[in-house]
PDB file of C-alpha atoms in Angstrom:
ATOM      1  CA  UNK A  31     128.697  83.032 126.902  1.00 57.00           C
ATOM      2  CA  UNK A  32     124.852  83.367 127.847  1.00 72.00           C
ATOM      3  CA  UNK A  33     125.211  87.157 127.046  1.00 76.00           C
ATOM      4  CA  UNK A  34     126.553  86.720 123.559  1.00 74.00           C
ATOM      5  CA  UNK A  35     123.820  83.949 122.924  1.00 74.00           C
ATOM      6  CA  UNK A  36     121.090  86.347 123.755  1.00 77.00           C
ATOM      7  CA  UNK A  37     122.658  89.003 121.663  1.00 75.00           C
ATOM      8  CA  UNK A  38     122.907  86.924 118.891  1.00 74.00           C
ATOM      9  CA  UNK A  39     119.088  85.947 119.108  1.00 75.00           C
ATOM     10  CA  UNK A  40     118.120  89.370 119.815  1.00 80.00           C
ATOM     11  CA  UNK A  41     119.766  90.540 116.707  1.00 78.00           C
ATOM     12  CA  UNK A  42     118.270  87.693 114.291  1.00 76.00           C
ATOM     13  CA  UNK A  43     114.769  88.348 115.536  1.00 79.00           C
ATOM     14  CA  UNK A  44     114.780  92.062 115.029  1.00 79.00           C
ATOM     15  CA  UNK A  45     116.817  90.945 111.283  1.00 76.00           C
ATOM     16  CA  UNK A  46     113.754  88.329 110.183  1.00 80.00           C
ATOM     17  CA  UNK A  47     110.884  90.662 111.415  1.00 75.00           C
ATOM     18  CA  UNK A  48     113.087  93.781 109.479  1.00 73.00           C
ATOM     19  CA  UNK A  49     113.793  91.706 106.495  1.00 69.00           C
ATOM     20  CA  UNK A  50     110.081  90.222 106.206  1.00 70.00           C
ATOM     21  CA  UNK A  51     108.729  93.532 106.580  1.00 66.00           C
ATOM     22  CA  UNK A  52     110.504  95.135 103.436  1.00 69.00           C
ATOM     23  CA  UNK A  53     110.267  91.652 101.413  1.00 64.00           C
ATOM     24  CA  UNK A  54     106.418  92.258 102.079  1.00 62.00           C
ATOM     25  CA  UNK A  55     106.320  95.585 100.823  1.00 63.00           C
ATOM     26  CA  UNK A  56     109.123  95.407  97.929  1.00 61.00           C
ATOM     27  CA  UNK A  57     107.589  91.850  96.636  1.00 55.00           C
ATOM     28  CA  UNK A  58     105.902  92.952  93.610  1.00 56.00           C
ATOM     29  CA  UNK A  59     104.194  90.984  91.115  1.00 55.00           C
ATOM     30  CA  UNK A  60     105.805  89.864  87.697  1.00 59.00           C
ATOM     31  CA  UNK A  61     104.470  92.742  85.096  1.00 60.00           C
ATOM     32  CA  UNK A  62     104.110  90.185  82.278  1.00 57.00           C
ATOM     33  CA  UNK A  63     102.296  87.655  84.831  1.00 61.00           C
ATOM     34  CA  UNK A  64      99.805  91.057  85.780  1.00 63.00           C
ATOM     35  CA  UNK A  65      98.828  91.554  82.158  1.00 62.00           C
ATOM     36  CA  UNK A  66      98.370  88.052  81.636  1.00 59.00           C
ATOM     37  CA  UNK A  67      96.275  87.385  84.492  1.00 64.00           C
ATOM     38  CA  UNK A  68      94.349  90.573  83.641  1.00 63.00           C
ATOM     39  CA  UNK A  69      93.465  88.773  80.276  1.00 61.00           C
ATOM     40  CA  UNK A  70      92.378  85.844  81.586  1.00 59.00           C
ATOM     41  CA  UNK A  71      91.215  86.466  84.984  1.00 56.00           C
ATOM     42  CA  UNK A  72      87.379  87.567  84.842  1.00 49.00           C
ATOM     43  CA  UNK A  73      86.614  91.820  85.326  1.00 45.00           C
ATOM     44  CA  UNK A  74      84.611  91.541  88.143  1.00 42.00           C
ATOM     45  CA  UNK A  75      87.171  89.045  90.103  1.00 41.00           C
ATOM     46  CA  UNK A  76      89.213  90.825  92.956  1.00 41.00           C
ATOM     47  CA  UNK A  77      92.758  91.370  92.614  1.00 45.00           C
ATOM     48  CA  UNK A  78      94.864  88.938  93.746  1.00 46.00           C
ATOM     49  CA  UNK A  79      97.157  89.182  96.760  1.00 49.00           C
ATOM     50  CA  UNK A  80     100.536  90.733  96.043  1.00 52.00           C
ATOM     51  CA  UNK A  81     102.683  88.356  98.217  1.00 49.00           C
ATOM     52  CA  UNK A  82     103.342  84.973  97.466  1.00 59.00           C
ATOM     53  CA  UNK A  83     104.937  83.862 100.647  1.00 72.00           C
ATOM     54  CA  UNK A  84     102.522  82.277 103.333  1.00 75.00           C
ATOM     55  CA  UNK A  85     105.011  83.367 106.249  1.00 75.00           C
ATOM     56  CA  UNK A  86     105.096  86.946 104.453  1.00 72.00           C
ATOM     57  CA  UNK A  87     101.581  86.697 104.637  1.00 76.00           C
ATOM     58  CA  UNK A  88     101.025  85.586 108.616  1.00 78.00           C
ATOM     59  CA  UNK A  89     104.112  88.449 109.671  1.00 75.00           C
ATOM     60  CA  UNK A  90     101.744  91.377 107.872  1.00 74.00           C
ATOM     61  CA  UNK A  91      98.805  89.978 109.521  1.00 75.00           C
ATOM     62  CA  UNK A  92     100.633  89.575 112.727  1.00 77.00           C
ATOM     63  CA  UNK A  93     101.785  93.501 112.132  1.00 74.00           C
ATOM     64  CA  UNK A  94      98.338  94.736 111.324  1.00 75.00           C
ATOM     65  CA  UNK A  95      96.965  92.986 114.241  1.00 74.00           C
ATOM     66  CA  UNK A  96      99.462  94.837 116.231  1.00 69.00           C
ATOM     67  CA  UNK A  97      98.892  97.987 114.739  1.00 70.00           C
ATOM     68  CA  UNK A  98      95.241  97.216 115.817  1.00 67.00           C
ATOM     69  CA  UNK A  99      95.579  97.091 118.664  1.00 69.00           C
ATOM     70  CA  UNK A 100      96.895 100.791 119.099  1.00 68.00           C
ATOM     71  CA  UNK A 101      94.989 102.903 117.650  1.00 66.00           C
ATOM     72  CA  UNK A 102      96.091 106.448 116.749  1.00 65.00           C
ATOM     73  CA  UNK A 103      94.165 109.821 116.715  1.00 67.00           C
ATOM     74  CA  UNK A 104      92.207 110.685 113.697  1.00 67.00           C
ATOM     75  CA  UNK A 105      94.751 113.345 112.602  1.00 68.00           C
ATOM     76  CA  UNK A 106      97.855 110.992 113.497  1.00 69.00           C
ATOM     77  CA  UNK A 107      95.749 108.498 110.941  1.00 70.00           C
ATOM     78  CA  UNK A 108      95.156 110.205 108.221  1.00 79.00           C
ATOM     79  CA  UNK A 109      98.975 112.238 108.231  1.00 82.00           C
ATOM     80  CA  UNK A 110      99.797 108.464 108.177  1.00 82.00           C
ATOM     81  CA  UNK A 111      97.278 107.145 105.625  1.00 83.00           C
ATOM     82  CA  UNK A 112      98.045 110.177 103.382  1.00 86.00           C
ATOM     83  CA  UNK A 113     102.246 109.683 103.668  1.00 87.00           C
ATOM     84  CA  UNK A 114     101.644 105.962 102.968  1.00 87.00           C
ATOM     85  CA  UNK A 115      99.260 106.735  99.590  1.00 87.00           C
ATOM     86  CA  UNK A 116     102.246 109.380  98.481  1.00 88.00           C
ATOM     87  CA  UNK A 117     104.751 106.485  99.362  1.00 88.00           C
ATOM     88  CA  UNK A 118     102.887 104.298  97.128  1.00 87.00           C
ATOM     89  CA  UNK A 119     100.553 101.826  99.491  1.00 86.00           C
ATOM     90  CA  UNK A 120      96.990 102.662  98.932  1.00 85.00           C
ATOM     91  CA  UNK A 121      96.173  99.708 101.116  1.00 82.00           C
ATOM     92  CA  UNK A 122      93.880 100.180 104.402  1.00 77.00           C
ATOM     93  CA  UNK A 123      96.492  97.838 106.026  1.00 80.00           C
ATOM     94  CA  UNK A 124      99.089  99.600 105.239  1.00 82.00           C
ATOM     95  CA  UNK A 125      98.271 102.526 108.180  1.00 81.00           C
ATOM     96  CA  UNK A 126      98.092  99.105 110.447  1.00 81.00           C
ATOM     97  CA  UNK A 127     101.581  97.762 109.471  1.00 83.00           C
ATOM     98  CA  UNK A 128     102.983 101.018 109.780  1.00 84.00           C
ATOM     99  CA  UNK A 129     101.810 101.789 113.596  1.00 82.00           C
ATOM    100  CA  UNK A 130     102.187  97.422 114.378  1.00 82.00           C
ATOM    101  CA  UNK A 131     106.632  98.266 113.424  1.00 85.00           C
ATOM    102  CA  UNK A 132     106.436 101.817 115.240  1.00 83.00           C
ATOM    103  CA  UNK A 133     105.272  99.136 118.660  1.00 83.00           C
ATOM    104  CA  UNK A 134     107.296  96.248 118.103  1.00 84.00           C
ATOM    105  CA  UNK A 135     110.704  98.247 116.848  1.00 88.00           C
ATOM    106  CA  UNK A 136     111.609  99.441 120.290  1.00 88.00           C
ATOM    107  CA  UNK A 137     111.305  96.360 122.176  1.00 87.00           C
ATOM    108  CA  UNK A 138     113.157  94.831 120.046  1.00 87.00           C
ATOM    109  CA  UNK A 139     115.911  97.507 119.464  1.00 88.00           C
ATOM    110  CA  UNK A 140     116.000  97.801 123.298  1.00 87.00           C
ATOM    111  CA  UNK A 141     116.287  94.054 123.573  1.00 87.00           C
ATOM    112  CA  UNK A 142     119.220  94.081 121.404  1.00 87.00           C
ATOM    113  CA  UNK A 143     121.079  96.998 122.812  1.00 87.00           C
ATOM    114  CA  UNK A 144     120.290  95.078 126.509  1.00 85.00           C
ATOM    115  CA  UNK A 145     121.513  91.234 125.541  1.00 87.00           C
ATOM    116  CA  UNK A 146     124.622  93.010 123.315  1.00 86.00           C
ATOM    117  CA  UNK A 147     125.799  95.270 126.773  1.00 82.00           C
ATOM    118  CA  UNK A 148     126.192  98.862 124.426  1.00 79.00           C
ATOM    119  CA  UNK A 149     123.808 100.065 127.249  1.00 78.00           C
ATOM    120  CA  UNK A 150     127.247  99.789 129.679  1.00 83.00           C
ATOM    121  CA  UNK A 151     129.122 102.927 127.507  1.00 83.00           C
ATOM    122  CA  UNK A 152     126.011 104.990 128.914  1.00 83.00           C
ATOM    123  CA  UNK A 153     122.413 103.713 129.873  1.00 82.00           C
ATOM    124  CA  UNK A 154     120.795 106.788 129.873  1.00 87.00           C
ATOM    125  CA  UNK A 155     121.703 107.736 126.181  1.00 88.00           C
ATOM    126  CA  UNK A 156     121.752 104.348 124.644  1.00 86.00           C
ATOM    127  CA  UNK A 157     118.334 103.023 125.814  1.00 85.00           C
ATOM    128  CA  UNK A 158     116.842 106.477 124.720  1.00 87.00           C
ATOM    129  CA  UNK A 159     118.458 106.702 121.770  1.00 88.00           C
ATOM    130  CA  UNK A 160     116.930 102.600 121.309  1.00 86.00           C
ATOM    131  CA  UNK A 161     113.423 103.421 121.688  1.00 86.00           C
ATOM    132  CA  UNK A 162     113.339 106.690 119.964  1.00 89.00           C
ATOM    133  CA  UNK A 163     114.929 105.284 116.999  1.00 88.00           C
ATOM    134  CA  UNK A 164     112.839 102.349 116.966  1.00 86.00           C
ATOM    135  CA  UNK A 165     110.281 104.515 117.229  1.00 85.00           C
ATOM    136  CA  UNK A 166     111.399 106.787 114.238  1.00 89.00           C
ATOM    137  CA  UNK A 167     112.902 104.000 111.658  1.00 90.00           C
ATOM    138  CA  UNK A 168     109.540 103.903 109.984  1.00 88.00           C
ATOM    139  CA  UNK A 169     109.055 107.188 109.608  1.00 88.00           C
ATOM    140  CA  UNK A 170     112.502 107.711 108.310  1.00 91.00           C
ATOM    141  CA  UNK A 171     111.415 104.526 105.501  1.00 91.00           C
ATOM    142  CA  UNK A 172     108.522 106.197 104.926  1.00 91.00           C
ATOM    143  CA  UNK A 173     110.144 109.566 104.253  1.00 92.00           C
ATOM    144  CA  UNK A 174     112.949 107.958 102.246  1.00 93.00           C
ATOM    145  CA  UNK A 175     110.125 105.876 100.395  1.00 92.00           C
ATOM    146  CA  UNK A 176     108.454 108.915  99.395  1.00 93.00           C
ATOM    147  CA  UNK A 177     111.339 110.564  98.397  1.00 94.00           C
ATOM    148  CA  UNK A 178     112.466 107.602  95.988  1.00 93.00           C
ATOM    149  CA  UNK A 179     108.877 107.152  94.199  1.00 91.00           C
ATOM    150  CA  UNK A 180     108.879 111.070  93.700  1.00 91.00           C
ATOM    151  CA  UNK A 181     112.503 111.125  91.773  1.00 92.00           C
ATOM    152  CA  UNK A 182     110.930 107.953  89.689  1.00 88.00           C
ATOM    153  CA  UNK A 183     107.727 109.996  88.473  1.00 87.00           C
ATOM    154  CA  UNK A 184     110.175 112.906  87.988  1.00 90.00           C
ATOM    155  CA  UNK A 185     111.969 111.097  86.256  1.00 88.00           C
ATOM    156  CA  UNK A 186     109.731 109.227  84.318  1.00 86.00           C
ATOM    157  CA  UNK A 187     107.376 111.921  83.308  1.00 88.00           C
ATOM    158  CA  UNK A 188     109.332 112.935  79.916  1.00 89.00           C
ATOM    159  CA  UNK A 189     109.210 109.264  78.531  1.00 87.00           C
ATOM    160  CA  UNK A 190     105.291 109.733  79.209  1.00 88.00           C
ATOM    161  CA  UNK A 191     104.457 112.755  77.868  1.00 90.00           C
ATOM    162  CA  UNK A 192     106.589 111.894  74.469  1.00 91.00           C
ATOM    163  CA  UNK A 193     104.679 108.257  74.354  1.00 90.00           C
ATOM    164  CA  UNK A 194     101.877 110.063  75.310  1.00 91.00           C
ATOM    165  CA  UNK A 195     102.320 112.356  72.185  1.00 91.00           C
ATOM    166  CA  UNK A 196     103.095 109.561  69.734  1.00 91.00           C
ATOM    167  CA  UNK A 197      99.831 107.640  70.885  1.00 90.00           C
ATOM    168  CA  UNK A 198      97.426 110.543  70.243  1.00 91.00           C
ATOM    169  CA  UNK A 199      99.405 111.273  66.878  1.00 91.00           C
ATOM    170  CA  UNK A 200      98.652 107.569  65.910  1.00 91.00           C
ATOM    171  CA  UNK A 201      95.472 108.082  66.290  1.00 91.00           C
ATOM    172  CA  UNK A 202      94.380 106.696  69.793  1.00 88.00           C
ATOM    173  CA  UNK A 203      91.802 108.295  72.038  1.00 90.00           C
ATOM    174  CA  UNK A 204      93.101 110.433  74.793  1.00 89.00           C
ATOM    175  CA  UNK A 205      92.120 107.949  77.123  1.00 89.00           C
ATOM    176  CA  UNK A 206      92.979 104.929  75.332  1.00 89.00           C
ATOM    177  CA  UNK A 207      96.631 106.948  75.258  1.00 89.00           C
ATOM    178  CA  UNK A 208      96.675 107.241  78.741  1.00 89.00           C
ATOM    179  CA  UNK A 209      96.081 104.098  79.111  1.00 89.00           C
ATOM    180  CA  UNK A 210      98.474 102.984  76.899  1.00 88.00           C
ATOM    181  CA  UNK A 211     101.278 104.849  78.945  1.00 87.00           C
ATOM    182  CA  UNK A 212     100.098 103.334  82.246  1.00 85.00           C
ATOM    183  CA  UNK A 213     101.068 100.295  81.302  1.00 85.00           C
ATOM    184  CA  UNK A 214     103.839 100.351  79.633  1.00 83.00           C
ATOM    185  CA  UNK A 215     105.493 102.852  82.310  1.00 79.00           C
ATOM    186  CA  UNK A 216     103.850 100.383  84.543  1.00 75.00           C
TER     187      UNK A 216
END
């Protein structure tokens, strides 16, 4: 009975830091609610924060202070920082949350496979194949991430040239064209 207990709260605890993580980074703000607060909100204020949860807010800053904790070499960092920009984070914090899952993902995953008793088909393979894939999950997001946002500018790039085109033809500058295509592709 104890086993399947600890199992179970293995599992839920790697599920709520998992699911926080991607609510964090797929919570994105209301498009109408961004224009609007652009209009109102004075130029030289700073952008406000994209999440709107406070325990969102405390698990990232729990991550990054993770991630701060090990730091990587330069060339490590800035493969990392540059993946992260293609994915779509430009955030310095990003890099931080990124190294704070690639820590805490194998504990957890070999926590799981330890309180669930896989590791009993064979130890050797299933604790190794835990921490290495804990290890790797973020890279494979991070691949997959980069992979999606690349298809949507692929596919996204005839709709703005041809508003792009009917802009300029009505008489807007270049850049007030571009402009005009950034947000409304935004």
């Amino acid at each position: 009975m104890s086993i399947w207990l600890i199992s179970g709260v293995t599992f839920l605890s790697a599920l709520i830091v998992g699911l926080s993580v991607i609510v964090a980074f797929l919570s994105r703000a209301n498009p109408l609610e961004a224009r609007l607060s652009q209009l109102w909100a004075p130029a030289a204020a700073a952008p406000a924060s994209r999440l709107r949860h406070p325990l969102a807010e405390r698990v990232l800053n729990a991550l990054a202070g993770l991630g701060n904790l090990f730091t990587a070499s330069k060339g490590k960092q800035s493969r990392t920082a540059f993946l992260l920009v293609r994915a779509g984070y430009h955030s310095p914090e990003a890099a931080k949350l990124m190294r704070g899952m690639q820590v805490l993902l194998p504990p957890v995953l070999l926590g799981f496979v330890f309180a669930s008793g896989l590791y009993q088909l064979n130890p050797v393979f299933i604790f190794g194949a835990a921490g290495v894939g804990g290890f790797l999950i973020p890279d494979f997001w991070m691949t997959w991430t980069i992979r999606r946002r690349q298809k949507r500018i692929i596919l996204g790039l005839p709709d703005a040239l041809d508003l792009l085109v009917v802009c300029v033809e009505a008489g807007l500058g270049l850049d007030q064209a571009i402009l005009r295509v950034s947000e409304e592709l935004r």
